[in-house]
Coordinates of C-alpha atoms in Angstrom, one line a residue:
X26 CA 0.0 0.0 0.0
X27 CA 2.7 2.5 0.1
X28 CA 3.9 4.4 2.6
X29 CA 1.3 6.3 5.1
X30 CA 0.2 9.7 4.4
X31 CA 1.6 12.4 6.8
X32 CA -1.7 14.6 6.6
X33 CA -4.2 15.5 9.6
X34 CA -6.9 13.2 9.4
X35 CA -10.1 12.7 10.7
X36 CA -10.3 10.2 14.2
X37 CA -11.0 6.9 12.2
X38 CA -9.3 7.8 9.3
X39 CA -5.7 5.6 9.4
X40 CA -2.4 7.0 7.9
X41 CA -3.0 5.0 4.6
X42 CA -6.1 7.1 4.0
X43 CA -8.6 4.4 5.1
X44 CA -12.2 5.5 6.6
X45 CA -13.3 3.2 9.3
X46 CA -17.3 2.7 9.5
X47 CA -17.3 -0.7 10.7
X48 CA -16.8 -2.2 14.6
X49 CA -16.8 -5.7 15.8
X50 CA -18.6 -5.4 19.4
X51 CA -17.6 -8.1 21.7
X52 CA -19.6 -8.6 24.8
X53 CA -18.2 -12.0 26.0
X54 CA -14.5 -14.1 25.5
X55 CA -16.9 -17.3 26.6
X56 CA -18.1 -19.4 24.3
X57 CA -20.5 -23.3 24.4
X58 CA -18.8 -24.7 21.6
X59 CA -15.1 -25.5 21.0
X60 CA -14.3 -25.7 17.5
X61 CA -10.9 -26.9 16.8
X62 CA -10.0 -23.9 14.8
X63 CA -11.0 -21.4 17.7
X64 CA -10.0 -23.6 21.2
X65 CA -8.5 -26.0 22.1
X66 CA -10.9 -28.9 24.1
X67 CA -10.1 -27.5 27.3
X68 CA -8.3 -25.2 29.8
X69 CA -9.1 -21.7 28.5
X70 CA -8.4 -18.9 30.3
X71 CA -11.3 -16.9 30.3
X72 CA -11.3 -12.9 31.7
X73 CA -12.4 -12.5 35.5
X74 CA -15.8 -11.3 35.2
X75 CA -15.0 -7.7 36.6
X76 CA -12.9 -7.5 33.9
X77 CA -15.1 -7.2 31.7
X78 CA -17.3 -4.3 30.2
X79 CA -20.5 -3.2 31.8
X80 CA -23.6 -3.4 29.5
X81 CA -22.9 0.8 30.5
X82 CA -19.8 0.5 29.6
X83 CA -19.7 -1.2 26.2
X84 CA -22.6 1.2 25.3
X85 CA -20.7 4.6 26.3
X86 CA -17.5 3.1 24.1
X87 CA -19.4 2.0 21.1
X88 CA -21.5 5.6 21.4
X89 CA -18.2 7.8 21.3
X90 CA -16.9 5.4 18.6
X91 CA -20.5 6.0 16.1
X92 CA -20.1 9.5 17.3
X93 CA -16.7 9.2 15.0
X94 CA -18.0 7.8 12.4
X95 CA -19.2 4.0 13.0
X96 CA -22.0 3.1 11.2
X97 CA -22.1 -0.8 11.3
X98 CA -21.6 -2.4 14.3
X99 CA -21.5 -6.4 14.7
X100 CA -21.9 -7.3 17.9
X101 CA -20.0 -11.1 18.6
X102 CA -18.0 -12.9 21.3
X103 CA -17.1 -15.4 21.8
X104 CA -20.5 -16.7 21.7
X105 CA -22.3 -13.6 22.2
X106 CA -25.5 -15.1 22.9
X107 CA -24.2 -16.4 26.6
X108 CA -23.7 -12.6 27.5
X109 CA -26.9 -12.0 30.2
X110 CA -29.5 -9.3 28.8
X111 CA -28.1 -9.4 25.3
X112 CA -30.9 -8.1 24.0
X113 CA -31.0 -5.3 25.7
X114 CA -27.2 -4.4 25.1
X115 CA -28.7 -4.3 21.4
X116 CA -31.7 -2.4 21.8
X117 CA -29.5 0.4 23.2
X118 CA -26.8 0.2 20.3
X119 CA -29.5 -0.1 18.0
X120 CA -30.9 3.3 19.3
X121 CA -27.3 5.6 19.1
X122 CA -27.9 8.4 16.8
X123 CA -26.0 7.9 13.6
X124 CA -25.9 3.9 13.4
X125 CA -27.1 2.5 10.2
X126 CA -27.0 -1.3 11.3
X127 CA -26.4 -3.3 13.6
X128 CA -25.7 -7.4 12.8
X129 CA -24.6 -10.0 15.4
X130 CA -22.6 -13.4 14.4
X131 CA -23.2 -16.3 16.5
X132 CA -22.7 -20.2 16.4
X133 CA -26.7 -20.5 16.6
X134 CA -27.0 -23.0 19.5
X135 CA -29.0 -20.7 21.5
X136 CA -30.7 -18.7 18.8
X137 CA -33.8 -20.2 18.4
X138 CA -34.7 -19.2 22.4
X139 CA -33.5 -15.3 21.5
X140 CA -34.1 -14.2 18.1
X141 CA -37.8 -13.0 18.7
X142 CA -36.2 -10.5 21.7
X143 CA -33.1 -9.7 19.0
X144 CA -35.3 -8.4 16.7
X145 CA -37.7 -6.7 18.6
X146 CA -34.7 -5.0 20.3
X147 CA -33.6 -4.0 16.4
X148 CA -31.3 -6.8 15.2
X149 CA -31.1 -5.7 11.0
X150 CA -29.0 -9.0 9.9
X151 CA -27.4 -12.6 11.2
X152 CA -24.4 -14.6 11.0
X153 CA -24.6 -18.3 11.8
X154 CA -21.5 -20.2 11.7
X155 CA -22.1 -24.2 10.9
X156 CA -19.1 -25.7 9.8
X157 CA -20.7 -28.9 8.7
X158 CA -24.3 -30.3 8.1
X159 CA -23.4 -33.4 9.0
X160 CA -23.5 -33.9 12.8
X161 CA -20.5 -36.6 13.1
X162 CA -18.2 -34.1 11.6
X163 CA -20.3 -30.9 12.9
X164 CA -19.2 -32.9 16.7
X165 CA -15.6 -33.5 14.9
X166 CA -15.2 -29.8 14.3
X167 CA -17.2 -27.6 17.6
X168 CA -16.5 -30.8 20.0
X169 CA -20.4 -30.5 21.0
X170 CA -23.3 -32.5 19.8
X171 CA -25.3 -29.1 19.1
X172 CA -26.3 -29.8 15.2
X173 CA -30.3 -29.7 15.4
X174 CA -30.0 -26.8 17.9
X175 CA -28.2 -24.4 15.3
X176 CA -30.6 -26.0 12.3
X177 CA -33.6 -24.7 14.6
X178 CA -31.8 -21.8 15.7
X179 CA -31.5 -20.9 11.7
X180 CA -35.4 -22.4 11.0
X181 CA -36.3 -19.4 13.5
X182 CA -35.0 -16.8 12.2
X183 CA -36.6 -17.5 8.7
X184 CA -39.8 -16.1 10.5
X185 CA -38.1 -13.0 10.5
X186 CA -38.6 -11.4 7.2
X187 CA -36.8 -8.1 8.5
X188 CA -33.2 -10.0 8.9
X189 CA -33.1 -11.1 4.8
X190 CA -30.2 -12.5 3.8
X191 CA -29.5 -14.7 6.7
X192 CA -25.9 -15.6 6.3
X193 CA -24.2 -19.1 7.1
X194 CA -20.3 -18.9 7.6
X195 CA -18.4 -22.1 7.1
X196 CA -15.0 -22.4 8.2
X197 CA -13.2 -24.9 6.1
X198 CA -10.2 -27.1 7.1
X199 CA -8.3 -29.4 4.4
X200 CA -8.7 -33.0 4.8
X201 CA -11.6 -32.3 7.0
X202 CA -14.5 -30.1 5.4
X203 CA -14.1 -31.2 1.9
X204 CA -17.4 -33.3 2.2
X205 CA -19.4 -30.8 3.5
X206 CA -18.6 -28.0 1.1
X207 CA -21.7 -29.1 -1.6
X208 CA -24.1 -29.4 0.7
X209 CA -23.4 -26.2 2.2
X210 CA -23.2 -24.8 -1.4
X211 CA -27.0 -26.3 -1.9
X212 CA -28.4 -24.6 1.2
X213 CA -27.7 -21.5 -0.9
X214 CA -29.7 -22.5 -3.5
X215 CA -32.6 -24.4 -1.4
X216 CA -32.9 -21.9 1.5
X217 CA -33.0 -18.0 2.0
X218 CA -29.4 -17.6 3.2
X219 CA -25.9 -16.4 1.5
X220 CA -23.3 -19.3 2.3
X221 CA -19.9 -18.0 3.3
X222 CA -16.8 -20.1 2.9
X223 CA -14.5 -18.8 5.2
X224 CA -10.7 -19.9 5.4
X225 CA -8.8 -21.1 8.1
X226 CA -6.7 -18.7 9.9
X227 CA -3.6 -18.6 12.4
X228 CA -5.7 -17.1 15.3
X229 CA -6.7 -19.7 17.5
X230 CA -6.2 -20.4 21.1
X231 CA -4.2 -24.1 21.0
X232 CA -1.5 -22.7 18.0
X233 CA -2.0 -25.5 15.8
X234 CA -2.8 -23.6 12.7
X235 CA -0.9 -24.2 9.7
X236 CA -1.0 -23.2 6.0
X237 CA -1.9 -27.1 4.7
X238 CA -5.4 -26.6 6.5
X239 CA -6.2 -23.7 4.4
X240 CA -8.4 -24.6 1.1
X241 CA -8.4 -21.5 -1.1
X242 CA -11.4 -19.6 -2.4
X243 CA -10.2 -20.1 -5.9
X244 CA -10.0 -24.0 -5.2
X245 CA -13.9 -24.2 -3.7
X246 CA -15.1 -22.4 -6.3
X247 CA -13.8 -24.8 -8.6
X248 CA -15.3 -27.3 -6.9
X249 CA -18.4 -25.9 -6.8
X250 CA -18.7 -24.7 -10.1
X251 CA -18.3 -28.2 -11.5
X252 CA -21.3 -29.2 -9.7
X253 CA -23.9 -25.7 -9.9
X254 CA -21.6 -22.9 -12.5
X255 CA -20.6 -19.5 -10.6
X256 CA -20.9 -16.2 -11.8
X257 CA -19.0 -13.1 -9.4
X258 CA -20.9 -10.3 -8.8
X259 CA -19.3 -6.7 -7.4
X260 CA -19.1 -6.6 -4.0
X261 CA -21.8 -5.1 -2.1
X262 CA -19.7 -2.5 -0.7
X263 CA -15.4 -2.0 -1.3
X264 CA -14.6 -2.9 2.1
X265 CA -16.8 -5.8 1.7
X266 CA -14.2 -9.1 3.5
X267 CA -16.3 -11.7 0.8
X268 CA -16.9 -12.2 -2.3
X269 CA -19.8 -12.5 -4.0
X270 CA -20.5 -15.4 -6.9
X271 CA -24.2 -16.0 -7.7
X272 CA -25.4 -19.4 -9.1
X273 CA -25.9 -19.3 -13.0
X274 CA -28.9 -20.1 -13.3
X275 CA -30.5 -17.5 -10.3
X276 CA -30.6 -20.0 -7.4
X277 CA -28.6 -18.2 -4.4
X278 CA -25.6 -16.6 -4.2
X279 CA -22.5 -17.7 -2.3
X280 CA -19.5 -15.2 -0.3
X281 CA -16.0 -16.0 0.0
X282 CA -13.8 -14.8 2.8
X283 CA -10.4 -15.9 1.9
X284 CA -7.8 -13.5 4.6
X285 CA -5.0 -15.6 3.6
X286 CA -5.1 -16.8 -0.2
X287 CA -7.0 -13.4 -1.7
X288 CA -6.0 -10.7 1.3
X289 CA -8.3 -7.5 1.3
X290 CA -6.7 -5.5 3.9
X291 CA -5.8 -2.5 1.5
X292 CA -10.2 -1.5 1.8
X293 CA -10.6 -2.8 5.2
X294 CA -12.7 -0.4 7.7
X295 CA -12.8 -2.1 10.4
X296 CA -11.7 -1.8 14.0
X297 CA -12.4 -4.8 17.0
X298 CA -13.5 -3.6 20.6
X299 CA -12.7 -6.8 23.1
X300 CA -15.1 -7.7 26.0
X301 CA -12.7 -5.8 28.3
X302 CA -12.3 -3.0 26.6
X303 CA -9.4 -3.2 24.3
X304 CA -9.3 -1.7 20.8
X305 CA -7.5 -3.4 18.0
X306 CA -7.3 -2.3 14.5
X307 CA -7.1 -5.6 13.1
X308 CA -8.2 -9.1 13.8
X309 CA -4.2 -10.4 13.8
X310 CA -3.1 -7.3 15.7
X311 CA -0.7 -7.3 18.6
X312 CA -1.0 -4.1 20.0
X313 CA -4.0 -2.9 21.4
X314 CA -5.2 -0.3 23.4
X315 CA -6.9 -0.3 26.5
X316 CA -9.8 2.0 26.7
X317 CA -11.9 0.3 29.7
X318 CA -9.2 1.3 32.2
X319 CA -9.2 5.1 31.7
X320 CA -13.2 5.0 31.4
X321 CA -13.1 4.0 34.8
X322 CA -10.6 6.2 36.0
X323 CA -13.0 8.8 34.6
X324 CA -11.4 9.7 31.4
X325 CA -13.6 11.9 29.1
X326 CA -15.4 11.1 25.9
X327 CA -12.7 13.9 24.2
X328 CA -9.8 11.9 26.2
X329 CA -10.7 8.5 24.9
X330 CA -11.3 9.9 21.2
X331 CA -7.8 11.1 21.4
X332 CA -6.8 7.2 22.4
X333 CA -8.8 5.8 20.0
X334 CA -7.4 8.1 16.7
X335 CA -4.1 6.8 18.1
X336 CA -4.8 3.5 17.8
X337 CA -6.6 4.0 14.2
X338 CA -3.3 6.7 13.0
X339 CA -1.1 3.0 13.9
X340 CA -3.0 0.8 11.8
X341 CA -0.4 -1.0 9.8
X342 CA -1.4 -1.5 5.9
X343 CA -1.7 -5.4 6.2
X344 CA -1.8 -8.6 8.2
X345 CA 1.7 -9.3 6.6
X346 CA 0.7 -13.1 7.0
X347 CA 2.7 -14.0 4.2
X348 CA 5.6 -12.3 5.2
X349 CA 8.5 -14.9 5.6
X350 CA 8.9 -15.7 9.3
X351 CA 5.5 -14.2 10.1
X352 CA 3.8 -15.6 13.1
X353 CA 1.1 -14.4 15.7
X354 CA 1.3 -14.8 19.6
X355 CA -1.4 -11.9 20.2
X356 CA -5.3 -13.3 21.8
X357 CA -7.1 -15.7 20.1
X358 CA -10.1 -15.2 18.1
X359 CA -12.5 -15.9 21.2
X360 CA -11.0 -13.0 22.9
X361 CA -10.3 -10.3 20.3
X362 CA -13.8 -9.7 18.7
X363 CA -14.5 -12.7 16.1

């Protein structure tokens, strides 16, 4: 991308002229599933719960952060549907002047018993992550026997009219997910969701990624397309992380969300608040900055702007994953905002 600019800039605008619109709301590092890519099969360490944000607390950060110029905000976890009252910690997002939407992404388990309370609060749009529709190798990959609760978690929200497309993301490991990659593909065409194929990346909690599990968005589409022909459509907006590739013949469309093989850090516009309060301008970043600390020391909404343009004036123009010698020892994906 160049060097960065050496101009003034707005608060969420980053030295290589990049607007940022877009925040990933943790509310919880917890999560009821423990899929191999994410943790290991035990002994996380999870935050002390007064470590933590306050529902108060998570709303005065994400208001001063829309105040600058947010406009989406996904709220996630971990799981973020094991956070108490998370409906409510919606509703009052929802409500901050200046949003434009607010989405959640969740592994669907509990769905099913929230979504009415989601939507009424003003949930706009949904993320479910299943991994596999078959529920040996769905219990293979999460490490819970949870299947039919995420299917009904999904058959709920199709009541919903309001949260159209519903979106499935698929994390897909080599030698593992290969079998499951047309039938996800067909709930596209059969069902009112946008499948996401999502690779495999070098942020979870056990450190046993490696390169040979990813299977590149180039290589699924082939597969696909031998099966049901693709067609790519433009993005939906340029910051967009997927994809888009509709079916041929009119029957669903399909995103892919390839960080490692297709990288799309040069549009991205997005920054990560963590359950306890840490701001991160990417999802592989290292540094962070703590903004939960000061807040409660009584730091003003103009001296935690000033912290957060900091952060945002750092951003570094990529991941630099494929960087000879790169590697990543910052929090896992649980903990830094999905």
């Amino acid at each position: 991308m160049g060097e960065p600019m050496n101009v003034a800039t707005p608060p969420l605008t980053d030295g290589f002229g990049r607007s940022h619109r877009a925040l990933r709301l943790s509310v919880t590092d917890r999560c009821n599933l423990r899929c191999r890519y994410c943790m290991p099969a035990d002994g996380m360490a999870w935050l002390a719960r007064d470590a933590v944000a306050t529902d108060d607390e998570l709303v005065r950060l994400a208001g001063i952060l829309v105040a600058l110029g947010i406009t989406d905000v996904r709220v996630t976890g971990g799981e973020p549907l094991i956070r108490s009252g998370i409906a409510a910690i919606v509703g009052r997002v929802r409500a901050l002047p200046g949003l434009r939407e607010i989405s959640m992404t969740t592994n669907g388990v509990l769905l099913a018993e929230h979504i009415d309370a989601l939507v009424d609060a003003g949930l706009d749009r949904l993320n479910v992550s299943i991994d596999s529709l078959d529920p040996e190798r769905f219990a293979r990959i999460t490490r819970r026997n949870d299947l039919a609760r995420v299917l009904a978690g999904l058959a709920a929200c199709e009541r919903h009219t309001t949260l159209r497309p519903i979106k499935v993301n698929a994390v897909v490991l080599r030698g593992l997910s290969e079998p499951d990659i047309l039938p996800l593909a067909r709930l596209a065409r059969e069902r009112p969701y946008v499948v996401r194929f999502i690779e495999s990346m070098p942020i979870d909690a056990g450190h046993t990624w490696s390169a040979a599990q990813v299977i590149p968005g180039d290589e699924l589409r082939v597969m696909i397309g031998a099966t049901w022909p693709l067609r790519e459509f433009p993005r939906t907006r340029p910051s967009a992380p997927g994809r888009r590739w509709r079916f041929v013949d009119g029957c669903g469309e399909l995103e892919f969300v390839s960080s490692i093989s297709e990288p799309f850090c040069a549009s991205c516009d997005r920054l990560r608040l963590t359950a306890d309060g840490r701001l991160r301008s990417c999802l592989f970043a290292t540094a962070e900055t703590d903004l939960l600390t000061p807040l409660r020391a009584g730091a003003t909404d103009a001296e935690l702007t000033r912290l957060i343009a900091d952060t945002v004036t750092a951003k570094g123009p990529g991941h630099g994953i494929g960087t000879p010698g790169w590697t990543y020892d910052g929090r896992p994906m649980s903990m830094s905002g999905g």
